[in-house]
Coordinates of C-alpha atoms in Angstrom, one line a residue:
M1 CA -173.4 90.5 -64.3
F2 CA -175.8 89.4 -61.6
R3 CA -176.6 85.8 -60.5
A4 CA -178.7 84.5 -57.7
V5 CA -179.8 81.0 -56.7
R6 CA -181.9 79.7 -53.8
L7 CA -180.9 76.4 -52.2
S8 CA -183.1 74.3 -49.8
A9 CA -182.8 70.8 -48.6
G10 CA -184.5 68.3 -50.9
N11 CA -185.0 70.7 -53.7
P12 CA -183.0 71.6 -56.8
P13 CA -181.3 75.0 -57.0
E14 CA -183.7 77.6 -58.0
S15 CA -182.7 80.7 -59.9
I16 CA -184.3 83.9 -58.7
L17 CA -184.6 87.5 -59.8
F18 CA -183.0 90.5 -58.1
S19 CA -186.5 91.7 -57.0
N20 CA -187.2 88.5 -55.2
I21 CA -184.2 88.6 -52.9
P22 CA -185.8 90.5 -50.0
D23 CA -188.7 88.1 -49.9
F24 CA -186.4 84.9 -49.9
L25 CA -184.1 86.5 -47.3
Q26 CA -187.0 86.3 -44.9
D27 CA -187.6 82.5 -45.7
P28 CA -185.8 80.4 -43.1
S29 CA -186.3 77.1 -45.1
G30 CA -183.4 77.9 -47.4
F31 CA -180.6 80.2 -48.1
L32 CA -179.3 82.3 -51.1
W33 CA -176.1 82.5 -53.1
V34 CA -175.9 85.9 -55.0
S35 CA -172.8 86.4 -57.2
L36 CA -171.9 89.9 -58.5
E37 CA -169.5 89.4 -61.5
S38 CA -167.8 92.4 -62.9
P39 CA -170.5 94.8 -61.5
S40 CA -170.5 98.7 -61.7
N41 CA -170.2 100.7 -58.6
E42 CA -173.9 101.5 -58.9
E43 CA -174.8 97.9 -59.1
M44 CA -172.7 97.2 -56.0
E45 CA -174.4 99.9 -54.1
S46 CA -177.9 98.7 -55.0
V47 CA -177.4 95.1 -54.0
L48 CA -174.7 95.3 -51.2
S49 CA -176.2 98.5 -49.5
G50 CA -179.7 98.7 -50.8
V51 CA -180.8 95.0 -50.3
F52 CA -178.3 93.6 -47.7
N53 CA -177.4 96.8 -45.9
F54 CA -173.8 95.8 -45.6
H55 CA -171.3 98.1 -43.8
P56 CA -169.9 101.0 -46.1
L57 CA -166.4 100.0 -45.4
T58 CA -166.9 96.6 -46.9
I59 CA -168.5 98.1 -49.9
E60 CA -165.5 100.4 -50.3
D61 CA -163.2 97.3 -50.2
C62 CA -165.3 95.7 -53.0
Q63 CA -165.0 98.8 -55.1
S64 CA -161.2 99.2 -54.7
T65 CA -159.2 98.1 -57.6
G66 CA -155.8 98.0 -55.8
Y67 CA -154.1 95.1 -54.1
Q68 CA -155.7 94.2 -50.7
T69 CA -154.3 91.7 -48.1
P70 CA -156.6 88.7 -47.4
K71 CA -158.5 89.2 -44.2
V72 CA -161.8 88.4 -42.4
D73 CA -163.9 90.9 -40.5
D74 CA -166.7 90.2 -38.1
Y75 CA -169.8 92.4 -38.4
D76 CA -171.9 90.4 -35.9
S77 CA -174.7 89.2 -38.3
Y78 CA -172.2 88.3 -41.1
I79 CA -168.4 88.0 -41.7
F80 CA -166.6 89.8 -44.6
I81 CA -163.8 87.9 -46.3
I82 CA -161.2 89.1 -48.7
A83 CA -159.3 86.4 -50.5
N84 CA -156.9 86.5 -53.5
A85 CA -157.3 84.0 -56.3
I86 CA -154.5 83.4 -58.8
H87 CA -154.9 84.7 -62.2
P88 CA -155.5 81.9 -64.7
E89 CA -152.9 83.3 -67.1
S90 CA -150.4 83.9 -64.2
G91 CA -146.9 82.6 -65.2
L92 CA -143.5 82.1 -63.6
K93 CA -142.2 85.5 -64.6
N94 CA -144.9 87.5 -62.7
L95 CA -147.6 86.5 -60.3
E96 CA -151.1 88.1 -60.8
T97 CA -153.9 87.6 -58.3
R98 CA -157.7 88.6 -58.3
E99 CA -159.6 89.8 -55.4
L100 CA -162.7 87.8 -54.3
N101 CA -164.9 89.4 -51.7
I102 CA -167.2 87.2 -49.6
Y103 CA -170.2 88.0 -47.3
L104 CA -171.2 85.0 -45.2
G105 CA -174.4 85.2 -43.3
Q106 CA -176.8 82.6 -41.7
N107 CA -179.0 82.4 -44.8
Y108 CA -176.9 84.0 -47.6
L109 CA -173.6 84.0 -49.2
V110 CA -172.7 86.9 -51.4
T111 CA -169.7 86.8 -53.5
C112 CA -168.3 89.8 -55.4
Y113 CA -165.4 90.5 -57.8
T114 CA -164.6 93.1 -60.4
D115 CA -162.5 90.9 -62.8
P116 CA -163.9 89.3 -65.9
A117 CA -163.8 85.8 -64.6
M118 CA -163.3 83.9 -61.4
P119 CA -162.7 80.2 -62.1
C120 CA -163.2 79.0 -58.6
I121 CA -166.8 80.7 -58.5
Q122 CA -167.7 79.0 -61.8
T123 CA -166.4 75.6 -60.6
V124 CA -168.6 75.6 -57.6
W125 CA -171.6 77.2 -59.4
N126 CA -171.5 74.2 -61.8
R127 CA -171.4 71.7 -58.9
L128 CA -174.6 73.0 -57.5
P129 CA -177.1 71.0 -59.6
R130 CA -175.0 67.7 -59.0
D131 CA -174.1 68.0 -55.3
A132 CA -177.2 68.1 -53.0
R133 CA -174.9 68.4 -49.9
F134 CA -174.7 72.1 -50.4
A135 CA -178.4 72.6 -49.8
E136 CA -178.3 70.5 -46.7
R137 CA -175.2 71.8 -45.0
G138 CA -175.8 75.6 -45.5
T139 CA -174.0 78.7 -46.5
D140 CA -170.8 77.8 -44.5
A141 CA -170.3 74.7 -46.6
L142 CA -170.7 76.9 -49.8
C143 CA -168.1 79.3 -48.5
H144 CA -165.7 76.4 -47.8
A145 CA -166.3 75.0 -51.4
V146 CA -165.3 78.5 -52.9
L147 CA -162.2 78.9 -50.8
D148 CA -161.1 75.2 -51.3
A149 CA -161.4 75.7 -55.1
L150 CA -159.5 79.0 -54.8
V151 CA -156.7 77.4 -53.0
D152 CA -156.5 74.5 -55.4
E153 CA -155.8 76.8 -58.3
Y154 CA -152.4 77.5 -56.7
M155 CA -151.1 73.9 -57.1
P156 CA -150.5 74.0 -61.0
L157 CA -148.3 77.0 -60.4
L158 CA -146.3 75.3 -57.9
D159 CA -145.9 72.3 -60.1
K160 CA -144.6 74.7 -63.0
M161 CA -142.1 76.2 -60.4
D162 CA -140.9 72.8 -59.4
E163 CA -140.3 71.7 -63.1
E164 CA -138.6 75.1 -63.8
I165 CA -136.2 74.8 -60.9
E166 CA -135.2 71.2 -61.7
W167 CA -134.3 72.3 -65.4
L168 CA -132.5 75.5 -64.2
E169 CA -130.4 73.4 -61.8
D170 CA -129.2 71.2 -64.5
L171 CA -128.6 74.1 -66.9
V172 CA -126.6 75.9 -64.1
L173 CA -124.1 73.0 -63.9
E174 CA -123.8 72.3 -67.6
N175 CA -123.6 75.8 -69.0
P176 CA -124.0 78.7 -66.7
E177 CA -125.0 81.8 -68.5
T178 CA -126.4 85.2 -67.8
S179 CA -129.9 84.4 -69.1
T180 CA -130.0 81.5 -66.6
L181 CA -129.2 83.8 -63.7
E182 CA -132.0 86.1 -64.9
R183 CA -134.5 83.2 -64.9
L184 CA -133.4 82.1 -61.5
L185 CA -133.8 85.7 -60.0
S186 CA -137.2 86.0 -61.7
L187 CA -138.4 82.7 -60.2
K188 CA -137.2 83.8 -56.9
H189 CA -139.2 87.0 -57.2
T190 CA -142.3 85.1 -58.1
V191 CA -141.9 82.8 -55.1
M192 CA -141.6 85.7 -52.8
S193 CA -144.7 87.1 -54.2
L194 CA -146.5 84.0 -53.7
R195 CA -145.4 83.9 -50.1
R196 CA -146.8 87.4 -49.4
V197 CA -150.2 86.2 -50.7
I198 CA -150.2 82.7 -49.0
N199 CA -149.2 83.8 -45.5
P200 CA -152.2 86.1 -44.7
L201 CA -154.5 83.8 -46.7
R202 CA -153.3 81.0 -44.4
E203 CA -154.1 83.0 -41.3
L204 CA -157.5 83.8 -42.6
V205 CA -158.6 80.3 -43.0
N206 CA -156.9 79.5 -39.6
R207 CA -159.5 81.9 -38.1
L208 CA -162.3 80.2 -39.8
C209 CA -161.1 76.9 -38.3
R210 CA -161.7 78.1 -34.9
N211 CA -164.9 78.5 -32.9
E212 CA -164.9 82.2 -33.6
F213 CA -167.8 82.9 -35.9
P214 CA -171.4 81.7 -35.3
Q215 CA -171.9 81.5 -39.0
I216 CA -169.6 78.5 -39.3
D217 CA -170.6 75.3 -37.4
R218 CA -168.2 72.7 -36.0
Q219 CA -168.9 70.3 -38.8
S220 CA -167.7 72.9 -41.3
Q221 CA -164.7 73.9 -39.3
I222 CA -163.3 70.5 -40.0
Y223 CA -163.4 71.2 -43.7
F224 CA -161.9 74.6 -43.3
R225 CA -159.1 72.8 -41.5
D226 CA -158.6 70.8 -44.5
V227 CA -158.2 74.0 -46.6
Y228 CA -155.7 75.3 -44.0
D229 CA -153.6 72.0 -44.4
H230 CA -153.4 72.7 -48.1
L231 CA -152.2 76.3 -47.5
V232 CA -149.6 74.9 -45.1
R233 CA -148.4 72.5 -47.7
I234 CA -148.3 75.2 -50.4
Q235 CA -146.3 77.5 -48.0
E236 CA -143.7 74.6 -47.3
M237 CA -143.4 74.0 -51.1
S238 CA -142.8 77.5 -51.8
E239 CA -140.2 77.7 -49.0
S240 CA -138.6 74.7 -50.4
I241 CA -138.4 76.1 -53.9
R242 CA -137.1 79.4 -52.6
D243 CA -134.2 77.6 -50.8
I244 CA -133.5 75.6 -54.0
V245 CA -133.4 78.7 -56.0
S246 CA -130.9 80.4 -53.6
G247 CA -128.8 77.4 -53.7
A248 CA -128.9 77.4 -57.6
V249 CA -127.8 81.1 -57.6
D250 CA -124.9 80.2 -55.4
I251 CA -123.9 77.3 -57.6
Y252 CA -124.1 79.7 -60.6
L253 CA -121.7 82.2 -58.8
N254 CA -119.3 79.5 -57.9
S255 CA -119.4 78.0 -61.3
T256 CA -118.6 81.4 -62.9
S257 CA -115.8 82.0 -60.4
L258 CA -114.4 78.6 -61.3
R259 CA -114.5 79.3 -65.1
L260 CA -112.9 82.6 -64.3
N261 CA -110.1 80.9 -62.3
V262 CA -109.4 78.4 -65.0
V263 CA -109.1 81.2 -67.6
M264 CA -106.8 83.0 -65.2
K265 CA -104.6 80.0 -64.8
A266 CA -104.2 79.7 -68.6
L267 CA -103.3 83.3 -68.8
T268 CA -100.7 83.0 -65.9
V269 CA -99.1 80.1 -67.8
V270 CA -98.9 82.1 -71.0
S271 CA -97.5 85.1 -69.2
T272 CA -94.9 82.9 -67.5
I273 CA -93.6 81.6 -70.8
F274 CA -93.6 84.8 -72.8
L275 CA -92.5 87.5 -70.2
P276 CA -88.8 86.1 -70.0
L277 CA -88.8 85.8 -73.8
T278 CA -90.0 89.4 -74.1
F279 CA -87.4 90.5 -71.6
L280 CA -84.6 88.9 -73.5
A281 CA -85.9 90.3 -76.8
G282 CA -85.9 93.7 -75.2
V283 CA -82.4 93.5 -73.9

């Protein structure tokens, strides 16, 4: 699927055709947002290489189906960003992410993803007719809105983790069972997977906060810094949940050992009573 819109100050968003992109790229009075959604490799080549003439390595990254670490690369006239959005159906047992590729230039923003849907893109796309600030502030503000929506999608998962660990803590104290330990270890695995995604994503946004890329002005750097603060908070919450999970596992092991000790004491008492009687009966 291909979608493109032209934004200019004082005018509503204007949908454009694929054939009109080269003409609008030469127009300095506005900028473009081109969204490639579940495209084929041929469609990627025709748009990314044929129209925008992006570097082949970035196109290869867009076509890759494996997991890629979030990063930002500078190609002088544009920057290439790889970010990982959380899967809408991702649960506590397994963390699934989707790759979002972003090209940020002075007068264009190109987003590309191979998955069926990307909620953060649709969220920002729906805001375009209602928020005139996008057309006034430029492509860097649009990029910020996409990354901000992407990061916000991690919060519901953390809320679920927080509720789960509170319930598991009570369950460990009341009735520690093997299934409880399995859920604790599964939650710990999910938290570790989340940290592996959040850490490089935080470093990516941190680079966008600095005066490193000419495509991002100082005003937009402030907004990217707010996204960075959200990522720091997410990282701190994930570390806190990880520590609580580790503590709950220790409580489970201690509770199991305590129950075993109680059983052994009872068996010892029984043995103390019956062993002399057994000896006497044997004699």
